[in-house]
Coordinates of C-alpha atoms in Angstrom, one line a residue:
Chain A
X1 CA 109.0 62.8 50.0
X2 CA 112.4 62.3 48.6
X3 CA 114.9 64.8 50.0
X4 CA 118.6 65.4 49.9
X5 CA 120.3 66.6 53.0
X6 CA 123.4 68.8 53.2
X7 CA 125.2 69.3 56.5
X8 CA 126.1 72.9 56.7
X9 CA 127.3 73.4 60.2
X10 CA 127.9 71.8 63.6
X11 CA 127.9 74.2 66.4
X12 CA 129.3 73.2 69.7
X13 CA 128.8 75.5 72.7
X14 CA 129.1 75.5 76.4
X15 CA 126.6 77.5 78.3
X16 CA 127.3 79.5 81.4
X17 CA 127.1 76.5 83.7
X18 CA 129.4 74.3 81.6
X19 CA 126.8 72.1 80.0
X20 CA 127.6 71.2 76.4
X21 CA 125.1 72.0 73.7
X22 CA 125.5 70.7 70.1
X23 CA 123.5 71.9 67.1
X24 CA 123.6 70.2 63.7
X25 CA 122.3 72.4 60.9
X26 CA 121.2 70.9 57.6
X27 CA 119.7 72.4 54.5
X28 CA 117.5 70.0 52.5
X29 CA 116.1 70.0 49.1
X30 CA 112.9 68.2 48.4
X31 CA 112.8 66.6 45.0
X32 CA 109.1 66.2 45.0
X33 CA 108.1 69.8 46.0
X34 CA 111.2 71.5 44.7
X35 CA 111.6 73.5 47.8
X36 CA 114.6 74.2 50.0
X37 CA 114.4 74.0 53.7
X38 CA 116.5 74.4 56.8
X39 CA 116.6 71.8 59.6
X40 CA 118.3 72.1 62.9
X41 CA 118.9 69.2 65.3
X42 CA 119.6 70.3 68.8
X43 CA 120.9 68.5 71.9
X44 CA 120.1 70.9 74.6
X45 CA 120.3 70.2 78.4
X46 CA 117.9 67.3 78.1
X47 CA 118.4 64.2 76.0
X48 CA 115.6 64.9 73.5
X49 CA 116.5 65.9 70.0
X50 CA 114.4 68.8 68.6
X51 CA 113.7 69.3 65.0
X52 CA 113.1 72.8 63.7
X53 CA 112.2 73.2 60.1
X54 CA 111.6 76.3 58.0
X55 CA 111.5 77.1 54.3
X56 CA 115.0 78.6 53.7
X57 CA 113.7 81.8 52.2
X58 CA 112.1 82.8 55.4
X59 CA 114.9 82.4 57.9
X60 CA 116.9 85.3 59.0
X61 CA 120.1 85.0 60.9
X62 CA 120.6 87.3 63.9
X63 CA 123.8 87.8 65.8
X64 CA 123.2 87.0 69.5
X65 CA 125.5 88.5 72.1
X66 CA 124.4 86.8 75.4
X67 CA 126.6 89.1 77.5
X68 CA 127.8 88.7 81.1
X69 CA 126.2 87.8 84.4
X70 CA 122.5 86.9 83.8
X71 CA 123.0 87.5 80.1
X72 CA 123.4 83.9 79.1
X73 CA 120.3 82.7 81.0
X74 CA 118.0 85.5 79.8
X75 CA 119.3 84.9 76.2
X76 CA 118.4 81.2 76.6
X77 CA 115.0 82.2 77.7
X78 CA 114.5 84.4 74.7
X79 CA 115.7 81.7 72.3
X80 CA 113.3 79.2 73.9
X81 CA 110.4 81.6 73.6
X82 CA 111.3 82.4 70.0
X83 CA 111.3 78.7 69.2
X84 CA 107.9 78.2 70.9
X85 CA 106.6 81.1 68.7
X86 CA 108.1 79.4 65.6
X87 CA 109.9 82.7 64.8
X88 CA 112.0 82.2 61.6
X89 CA 115.2 83.3 63.3
X90 CA 118.5 81.5 63.4
X91 CA 120.8 82.7 66.2
X92 CA 124.5 83.2 65.7
X93 CA 126.2 83.5 69.1
X94 CA 129.2 85.7 69.5
X95 CA 131.3 87.1 72.3
X96 CA 132.4 90.7 72.4
X97 CA 135.2 90.8 75.0
X98 CA 137.5 93.7 73.9
X99 CA 140.8 92.7 72.3
X100 CA 143.8 94.6 71.3
X101 CA 144.1 94.9 67.5
X102 CA 147.0 95.9 65.3
X103 CA 148.5 99.2 66.5
X104 CA 147.3 98.6 70.0
X105 CA 143.8 99.9 69.4
X106 CA 141.0 98.2 71.3
X107 CA 138.4 96.5 69.2
X108 CA 135.6 93.9 69.3
X109 CA 136.7 90.4 68.1
X110 CA 136.8 90.1 64.3
X111 CA 134.3 87.2 64.2
X112 CA 131.8 89.3 66.1
X113 CA 132.2 92.2 63.7
X114 CA 132.0 89.9 60.7
X115 CA 128.8 88.4 62.0
X116 CA 127.2 91.7 62.6
X117 CA 128.3 93.1 59.2
X118 CA 126.8 90.0 57.6
X119 CA 123.6 89.7 59.6
X120 CA 123.0 93.4 60.2
X121 CA 120.7 92.7 63.1
X122 CA 121.9 91.8 66.6
X123 CA 120.4 91.1 70.0
X124 CA 122.6 91.8 73.0
X125 CA 122.4 91.1 76.7
X126 CA 124.1 93.1 79.5
X127 CA 127.9 93.6 79.3
X128 CA 130.1 94.3 82.3
X129 CA 132.7 97.0 82.1
X130 CA 135.5 96.1 84.4
X131 CA 136.8 99.2 86.1
X132 CA 140.5 99.7 85.4
X133 CA 140.6 97.0 82.7
X134 CA 142.3 99.5 80.5
X135 CA 139.8 99.4 77.7
X136 CA 136.8 101.5 77.0
X137 CA 133.3 100.3 77.8
X138 CA 132.1 97.5 75.5
X139 CA 128.9 99.4 74.8
X140 CA 131.0 102.4 73.7
X141 CA 133.1 100.2 71.5
X142 CA 130.0 98.6 69.8
X143 CA 128.6 102.1 69.3
X144 CA 131.7 103.4 67.6
X145 CA 132.3 100.2 65.5
X146 CA 128.8 100.2 64.0
X147 CA 128.0 103.9 64.2
X148 CA 125.0 103.3 66.3
X149 CA 123.6 106.8 66.1
X150 CA 120.0 106.4 67.4
X151 CA 119.0 104.9 70.7
X152 CA 115.3 104.1 70.7
X153 CA 113.4 103.2 73.9
X154 CA 109.7 102.6 73.7
X155 CA 108.2 103.0 77.2
X156 CA 104.8 101.4 77.6
X157 CA 103.1 100.8 80.9
X158 CA 102.8 97.1 81.7
X159 CA 99.5 95.9 83.0
X160 CA 100.1 93.8 86.1
X161 CA 103.3 95.6 87.0
X162 CA 101.9 98.6 88.8
X163 CA 103.8 101.9 89.1
X164 CA 102.6 105.3 90.2
X165 CA 102.1 106.1 86.5
X166 CA 99.6 104.4 84.2
X167 CA 98.9 104.6 80.5
X168 CA 102.5 105.6 79.6
X169 CA 103.1 105.1 75.9
X170 CA 106.0 107.1 74.6
X171 CA 109.3 106.6 72.8
X172 CA 112.6 108.4 73.5
X173 CA 114.9 108.7 70.6
X174 CA 118.4 109.8 71.6
X175 CA 121.2 111.0 69.4
X176 CA 124.0 108.7 70.5
X177 CA 127.2 109.8 68.8
X178 CA 128.0 113.3 69.9
X179 CA 126.7 116.1 72.0
X180 CA 127.8 116.4 75.6
X181 CA 129.4 113.0 75.4
X182 CA 131.9 113.9 72.7
X183 CA 134.6 113.2 75.2
X184 CA 136.5 116.5 74.5
X185 CA 137.7 118.0 77.7
X186 CA 140.7 120.0 78.6
X187 CA 142.2 122.0 81.5
X188 CA 142.3 125.7 81.0
X189 CA 144.3 126.4 84.1
X190 CA 144.5 124.5 87.3
X191 CA 141.0 124.2 88.8
X192 CA 139.3 125.3 85.6
X193 CA 138.1 122.6 83.2
X194 CA 136.2 122.9 79.9
X195 CA 134.0 120.3 78.3
X196 CA 133.0 120.6 74.7
X197 CA 129.4 119.8 73.6
X198 CA 129.7 119.0 69.9
X199 CA 126.6 119.3 67.8
X200 CA 127.0 118.8 64.0
X201 CA 124.5 119.4 61.2
X202 CA 125.0 115.9 59.9
X203 CA 124.3 114.1 63.1
X204 CA 121.3 116.3 64.0
X205 CA 119.8 115.9 60.6
X206 CA 120.3 112.2 60.7
X207 CA 118.6 111.7 64.1
X208 CA 115.8 114.1 63.3
X209 CA 114.9 112.3 60.1
X210 CA 115.1 109.0 61.8
X211 CA 112.7 110.2 64.5
X212 CA 110.1 111.3 61.9
X213 CA 110.6 108.1 59.9
X214 CA 110.1 106.1 63.0
X215 CA 107.0 108.0 63.9
X216 CA 105.5 107.4 60.4
X217 CA 106.4 103.7 60.3
X218 CA 105.0 103.1 63.8
X219 CA 101.8 105.2 63.4
X220 CA 102.9 107.7 66.1
X221 CA 101.1 111.0 65.9
X222 CA 103.8 113.5 67.0
X223 CA 107.4 114.2 67.5
X224 CA 108.7 116.6 70.2
X225 CA 112.2 118.0 70.0
X226 CA 113.6 118.4 73.5
X227 CA 116.2 121.1 73.8
X228 CA 117.7 124.0 75.7
X229 CA 118.2 126.3 72.8
X230 CA 117.2 129.3 74.9
X231 CA 120.5 128.8 76.8
X232 CA 122.7 126.9 74.4
X233 CA 121.7 129.0 71.4
X234 CA 124.3 127.7 68.9
X235 CA 124.5 124.0 69.7
X236 CA 120.9 123.2 70.7
X237 CA 119.9 125.9 68.2
X238 CA 121.5 123.9 65.4
X239 CA 119.9 120.7 66.6
X240 CA 116.4 122.4 66.8
X241 CA 116.8 123.9 63.3
X242 CA 117.5 120.4 61.8
X243 CA 114.4 119.1 63.6
X244 CA 112.3 121.9 62.1
X245 CA 113.7 121.2 58.7
X246 CA 112.9 117.4 59.0
X247 CA 109.4 118.3 60.2
X248 CA 108.8 120.1 56.8
X249 CA 109.4 116.8 55.0
X250 CA 107.0 114.9 57.3
X251 CA 103.8 117.0 57.3
X252 CA 101.8 114.0 58.3
X253 CA 103.5 113.9 61.7
X254 CA 102.8 116.7 64.2
X255 CA 106.0 118.5 65.4
X256 CA 106.4 120.3 68.7
X257 CA 109.3 121.7 70.7
X258 CA 109.8 121.8 74.4
X259 CA 112.5 122.8 76.9
X260 CA 114.1 119.9 78.7
X261 CA 113.3 121.1 82.2
X262 CA 109.6 121.6 81.2
X263 CA 109.5 118.1 79.7
X264 CA 110.8 116.7 83.0
X265 CA 108.4 118.7 85.0
X266 CA 105.5 117.6 82.9
X267 CA 106.7 114.0 82.5
X268 CA 106.4 113.3 86.2
X269 CA 103.0 114.9 86.4
X270 CA 101.4 113.5 83.3
X271 CA 103.5 111.3 81.0
X272 CA 100.5 110.5 78.8
X273 CA 100.9 113.8 77.0
X274 CA 104.1 112.7 75.3
X275 CA 104.5 110.6 72.2
X276 CA 107.9 110.5 70.3
X277 CA 110.6 112.6 71.8
X278 CA 113.9 113.3 70.0
X279 CA 116.9 114.9 71.6
X280 CA 120.7 115.2 71.8
X281 CA 122.8 112.8 73.7
X282 CA 122.8 113.9 77.3
X283 CA 119.1 114.8 77.4
X284 CA 118.4 111.4 75.9
X285 CA 120.5 109.7 78.5
X286 CA 118.5 111.4 81.2
X287 CA 115.0 111.2 79.8
X288 CA 115.3 107.6 78.6
X289 CA 116.1 106.4 82.1
X290 CA 113.5 108.7 83.6
X291 CA 110.8 107.2 81.3
X292 CA 112.1 103.6 82.1
X293 CA 111.5 104.5 85.7
X294 CA 107.9 105.5 85.0
X295 CA 107.0 102.0 83.6
X296 CA 108.9 100.0 86.2
X297 CA 112.6 100.3 85.6
X298 CA 115.4 98.9 83.4
X299 CA 114.3 95.3 84.1
X300 CA 111.2 95.7 81.9
X301 CA 112.4 98.3 79.3
X302 CA 113.4 97.4 75.8
X303 CA 116.0 99.3 73.8
X304 CA 117.2 99.4 70.2
X305 CA 120.3 101.0 68.7
X306 CA 120.1 101.9 65.0
X307 CA 123.3 102.2 63.1
X308 CA 124.5 103.2 59.7
X309 CA 124.4 100.7 56.8
X310 CA 121.3 99.0 58.1
X311 CA 122.8 97.7 61.3
X312 CA 120.6 97.5 64.3
X313 CA 121.4 96.1 67.8
X314 CA 118.6 95.5 70.2
X315 CA 119.5 95.1 73.9
X316 CA 118.4 95.0 77.4
X317 CA 119.8 98.0 79.3
X318 CA 119.8 96.6 82.8
X319 CA 123.0 95.4 84.5
X320 CA 124.6 92.0 84.6
X321 CA 123.2 91.3 88.2
X322 CA 126.2 89.2 89.2
X323 CA 124.5 88.4 92.6
X324 CA 121.8 86.3 90.9
X325 CA 123.7 85.1 87.9
X326 CA 123.3 81.4 87.2
X327 CA 120.6 81.0 89.8
X328 CA 117.6 80.9 87.5
X329 CA 116.2 84.0 89.1
X330 CA 116.6 86.6 86.4
X331 CA 113.7 88.4 84.7
X332 CA 114.1 88.0 80.9
X333 CA 111.4 90.6 80.1
X334 CA 113.7 93.5 79.0
X335 CA 115.6 91.3 76.6
X336 CA 112.5 89.6 75.4
X337 CA 110.8 93.0 74.7
X338 CA 114.0 94.2 72.9
X339 CA 113.8 91.0 70.8
X340 CA 110.2 91.8 70.0
X341 CA 111.3 95.3 68.9
X342 CA 113.8 93.6 66.8
X343 CA 111.2 91.4 65.1
X344 CA 109.1 94.5 64.3
X345 CA 112.2 96.2 62.9
X346 CA 112.6 93.1 60.6
X347 CA 109.0 93.3 59.5
X348 CA 108.0 90.1 61.4
X349 CA 105.0 91.8 63.0
X350 CA 102.9 88.7 63.5
X351 CA 105.5 86.9 65.5
X352 CA 106.3 90.1 67.4
X353 CA 102.6 90.5 68.4
X354 CA 102.3 86.9 69.4
X355 CA 105.4 86.9 71.7
X356 CA 104.6 90.3 73.2
X357 CA 101.0 89.3 73.9
X358 CA 102.1 86.1 75.6
X359 CA 104.6 88.1 77.7
X360 CA 102.2 90.8 78.7
X361 CA 99.4 88.3 79.4
X362 CA 101.7 86.3 81.7
X363 CA 102.6 89.4 83.6
X364 CA 99.0 90.6 83.8
X365 CA 97.9 87.2 85.1
X366 CA 100.3 87.7 88.0
X367 CA 100.5 83.9 88.7
X368 CA 104.0 83.2 87.5
X369 CA 106.3 86.2 88.0
X370 CA 110.0 86.6 88.8
X371 CA 111.0 88.1 92.1
X372 CA 111.5 91.7 90.8
X373 CA 108.0 91.6 89.3
X374 CA 106.6 90.7 92.7
X375 CA 106.4 87.0 92.4
X376 CA 108.6 84.1 93.4
X377 CA 108.9 82.0 90.3
X378 CA 112.1 81.1 88.5
X379 CA 113.3 82.5 85.2
X380 CA 112.7 79.1 83.6
X381 CA 109.1 78.9 85.0
X382 CA 108.3 82.4 83.8
X383 CA 109.8 81.5 80.4
X384 CA 107.7 78.2 80.3
X385 CA 104.5 80.1 81.2
X386 CA 105.1 82.4 78.2
X387 CA 105.8 79.4 75.9
X388 CA 102.7 77.6 77.1
X389 CA 100.5 80.7 76.3
X390 CA 101.8 80.7 72.8
X391 CA 101.1 77.0 72.4
X392 CA 97.6 77.7 73.6
X393 CA 97.2 80.5 71.1
X394 CA 97.8 78.1 68.2
Chain B
X1 CA 129.1 111.4 82.5
X2 CA 131.8 110.0 84.7
X3 CA 131.2 107.8 87.6
X4 CA 132.8 109.3 90.7
X5 CA 133.3 107.1 93.7
X6 CA 135.7 107.8 96.5
X7 CA 137.8 104.7 96.7
X8 CA 139.5 103.7 99.8
X9 CA 142.0 100.9 100.4
X10 CA 139.5 99.2 102.6
X11 CA 136.1 99.0 100.9
X12 CA 134.2 99.0 104.2
X13 CA 135.9 102.1 105.6
X14 CA 134.9 105.5 104.4
X15 CA 137.8 107.4 102.8
X16 CA 137.2 110.3 105.1
X17 CA 134.9 111.3 107.9
X18 CA 132.2 112.5 105.6
X19 CA 132.0 109.6 103.1
X20 CA 131.2 111.4 99.9
X21 CA 129.9 109.4 97.1
X22 CA 129.0 111.3 94.0
X23 CA 126.6 109.1 92.2
X24 CA 126.3 108.5 88.6
X25 CA 123.1 110.4 87.7
X26 CA 122.3 108.1 84.8
X27 CA 122.0 104.9 86.8
X28 CA 121.1 105.9 90.2
X29 CA 119.1 109.2 90.3
X30 CA 116.5 109.7 87.7
X31 CA 115.0 106.2 87.5
X32 CA 114.8 105.8 91.3
X33 CA 113.5 109.3 91.6
X34 CA 110.3 108.5 89.9
X35 CA 110.1 105.1 91.5
X36 CA 110.9 106.1 95.1
X37 CA 111.9 109.8 95.7
X38 CA 111.9 109.2 99.5
X39 CA 115.3 107.7 99.3
X40 CA 116.9 111.1 98.5
X41 CA 117.8 113.9 100.9
X42 CA 120.0 116.7 99.8
X43 CA 121.3 116.6 96.2
X44 CA 124.1 118.9 95.0
X45 CA 125.0 119.1 91.3
X46 CA 126.3 121.3 88.5
X47 CA 124.2 123.8 86.6
X48 CA 122.4 121.8 83.8
X49 CA 121.7 118.8 86.0
X50 CA 120.2 121.1 88.6
X51 CA 118.1 122.8 86.0
X52 CA 116.6 119.4 85.1
X53 CA 116.4 117.8 88.5
X54 CA 114.9 120.8 90.3
X55 CA 112.1 121.0 87.8
X56 CA 111.6 117.2 87.9
X57 CA 111.4 117.3 91.7
X58 CA 109.0 120.2 91.6
X59 CA 106.8 118.1 89.4
X60 CA 106.8 115.3 92.0
X61 CA 105.3 117.5 94.6
X62 CA 102.8 119.2 92.4
X63 CA 104.6 121.6 90.1
X64 CA 106.0 125.1 90.1
X65 CA 102.9 126.6 91.6
X66 CA 103.7 125.1 95.0
X67 CA 107.5 125.0 95.0
X68 CA 109.7 127.4 96.9
X69 CA 113.1 128.5 95.7
X70 CA 116.1 130.4 97.0
X71 CA 119.2 131.8 95.4
X72 CA 122.3 132.3 97.6
X73 CA 124.9 134.8 96.5
X74 CA 128.3 136.1 97.6
X75 CA 128.5 138.8 100.3
X76 CA 125.5 137.5 102.2
X77 CA 123.0 138.3 99.4
X78 CA 120.1 135.9 99.1
X79 CA 117.1 136.2 96.8
X80 CA 114.0 134.0 97.4
X81 CA 111.6 133.6 94.6
X82 CA 108.6 131.7 93.1
X83 CA 109.7 130.0 89.9
X84 CA 106.4 129.8 88.1
X85 CA 105.4 132.1 85.3
X86 CA 103.6 135.4 85.3
X87 CA 100.2 133.8 84.2
X88 CA 99.0 136.8 82.3
X89 CA 95.6 135.1 81.6
X90 CA 94.6 135.3 85.2
X91 CA 96.5 138.4 86.3
X92 CA 94.5 140.9 88.2
X93 CA 91.5 138.6 88.6
X94 CA 92.1 137.5 92.2
X95 CA 92.6 133.9 91.0
X96 CA 96.3 133.3 91.6
X97 CA 97.7 130.8 94.1
X98 CA 100.3 132.5 96.3
X99 CA 101.6 129.3 97.8
X100 CA 104.9 129.2 95.9
X101 CA 105.8 132.8 96.8
X102 CA 104.6 132.2 100.4
X103 CA 106.8 129.1 100.9
X104 CA 109.7 131.0 99.4
X105 CA 109.1 133.7 101.9
X106 CA 109.1 131.1 104.7
X107 CA 112.4 129.8 103.4
X108 CA 113.6 133.4 103.6
X109 CA 112.5 133.7 107.2
X110 CA 114.4 130.6 108.1
X111 CA 117.5 131.9 106.3
X112 CA 117.2 135.0 108.5
X113 CA 116.9 132.9 111.6
X114 CA 113.2 133.7 112.2
X115 CA 112.3 130.1 112.7
X116 CA 109.2 130.8 115.0
X117 CA 107.5 133.0 112.4
X118 CA 108.5 130.6 109.6
X119 CA 106.9 127.7 111.4
X120 CA 103.7 129.6 112.1
X121 CA 103.2 130.7 108.6
X122 CA 104.1 127.4 107.1
X123 CA 101.8 125.5 109.4
X124 CA 98.9 127.8 108.6
X125 CA 99.5 127.4 104.9
X126 CA 99.8 123.6 105.0
X127 CA 96.8 123.2 107.3
X128 CA 94.6 125.3 105.0
X129 CA 95.6 123.2 102.0
X130 CA 95.2 119.9 104.0
X131 CA 91.7 121.1 105.1
X132 CA 90.7 121.3 101.4
X133 CA 87.9 123.8 102.2
X134 CA 89.4 127.0 100.7
X135 CA 91.6 126.3 97.8
X136 CA 92.5 128.2 94.6
X137 CA 91.5 126.6 91.3
X138 CA 94.9 125.1 90.5
X139 CA 94.8 123.3 93.9
X140 CA 91.4 121.8 93.0
X141 CA 89.1 124.3 94.7
X142 CA 87.2 127.4 93.5
X143 CA 88.2 130.0 96.0
X144 CA 89.8 133.4 95.2
X145 CA 93.3 134.3 96.0
X146 CA 92.1 136.7 98.7
X147 CA 89.9 134.1 100.3
X148 CA 92.8 131.6 100.4
X149 CA 94.9 134.3 101.9
X150 CA 92.3 135.2 104.5
X151 CA 91.9 131.5 105.5
X152 CA 95.6 131.3 106.2
X153 CA 95.5 134.6 108.2
X154 CA 92.5 133.3 110.2
X155 CA 94.3 130.2 111.1
X156 CA 97.2 132.2 112.5
X157 CA 94.9 134.3 114.5
X158 CA 93.4 131.1 115.9
X159 CA 96.8 129.9 116.8
X160 CA 97.4 132.9 119.1

């Protein structure tokens, strides 16, 4: 067929081990069929040139922040798996090292902000926060820049990766902008310090409505508000009130309330009784990690941050693991499952299901597993096993 | 939540004789607690975190029905207590499990220096539970409170 090619970008990158990678992106117009398309020629580590072609209307661009330590290699694994799944995603890599803006204020690099504002959806690897670097944590900076108000962590037991708890299937939704982490502290007198827990109607209403909306969109049966309103009558009381008001608007979702300490007690005895949990910042910080522990830890737990204006950043929440960085030993599962969460958020349920199934089947099979999962395979081998499964599915 | 770590000029040398490292709860306590609680020993913490963690840890060993508790006050005051509820639905029916209150009383004996008696009662209690012959309903059996109590008393008579 007769086509016209337009070169739209050449993207030169160096990966974490210094190898050069060059992408050529074209859009083409087919005179015969009248359709537009997108072609990417890649020169990755090997010499082969790969051709990826999609109808232009389907492709969505996502900002990719590989991060530090094992970040780049697990990001590469995810990109490889997405390609094998033929997911219509174009990655736009950006770095988020903090820089000083005008007026001396710390900010993320303008090109990273621009990319996120344009694409709205991001996938992020682990970021290191150097102690005494003088700037706030990068995660905090991202949260403030994009008003990431909801942290969502689905915790589902993984077959093949045994923990003392089975059949866990719950979601923690944490208010991420205020509460006990408002950062307002002061010294009353020497030896007496006060810390302000800030709870606002606006933030509580926003997170409560998001939780119910999430439950409805993901076919979850109930939402439980986690609180200590018996002790913190005004702050948690306000939060609880907003949850109750939101429940009125979502009668199709069951609403319950439970004290935080009771939730923790019950969680370690029988986590299967829980579904969606919504709570203020500190409680969410605690419970989300607790629940991650139930299913195997931060190395296998996905996470998503929902912001204002349609922005959403999905991320792995484990550390940068500098001791194994660059050695092809990392486990990309957490970042991959976060990317699957991202696909669902974007409505790409078919691709999400395919990748998730391939990942879970590989782990269940227990033949090719990274060291932390109990095996002795490399990151690349684990990635390849998942890609192969998807090829076999087709 | 801040990360507190006592920094010393030489990383391998403790800053003082009792190297105190206050751990960031977020990253190092809760997740490992459900994965491997055996790595922990004594944990000290402020009020809210204690409210949460004490219940979480009670859950790990079986719940508030088997967990002892003590409250230490100024001027030598100490009150030991069971931290479960009043269970009005089974009150007066000889169905309750006295283990939590009993273990709190054992804690009390130790606090008072009566270690011999504490050991005797605790051993009798644990042996009865381990034996699994006479257990209250919440522990998986179908014995009465009085029967469970009698079994513990009998064990102590046998010890003498």
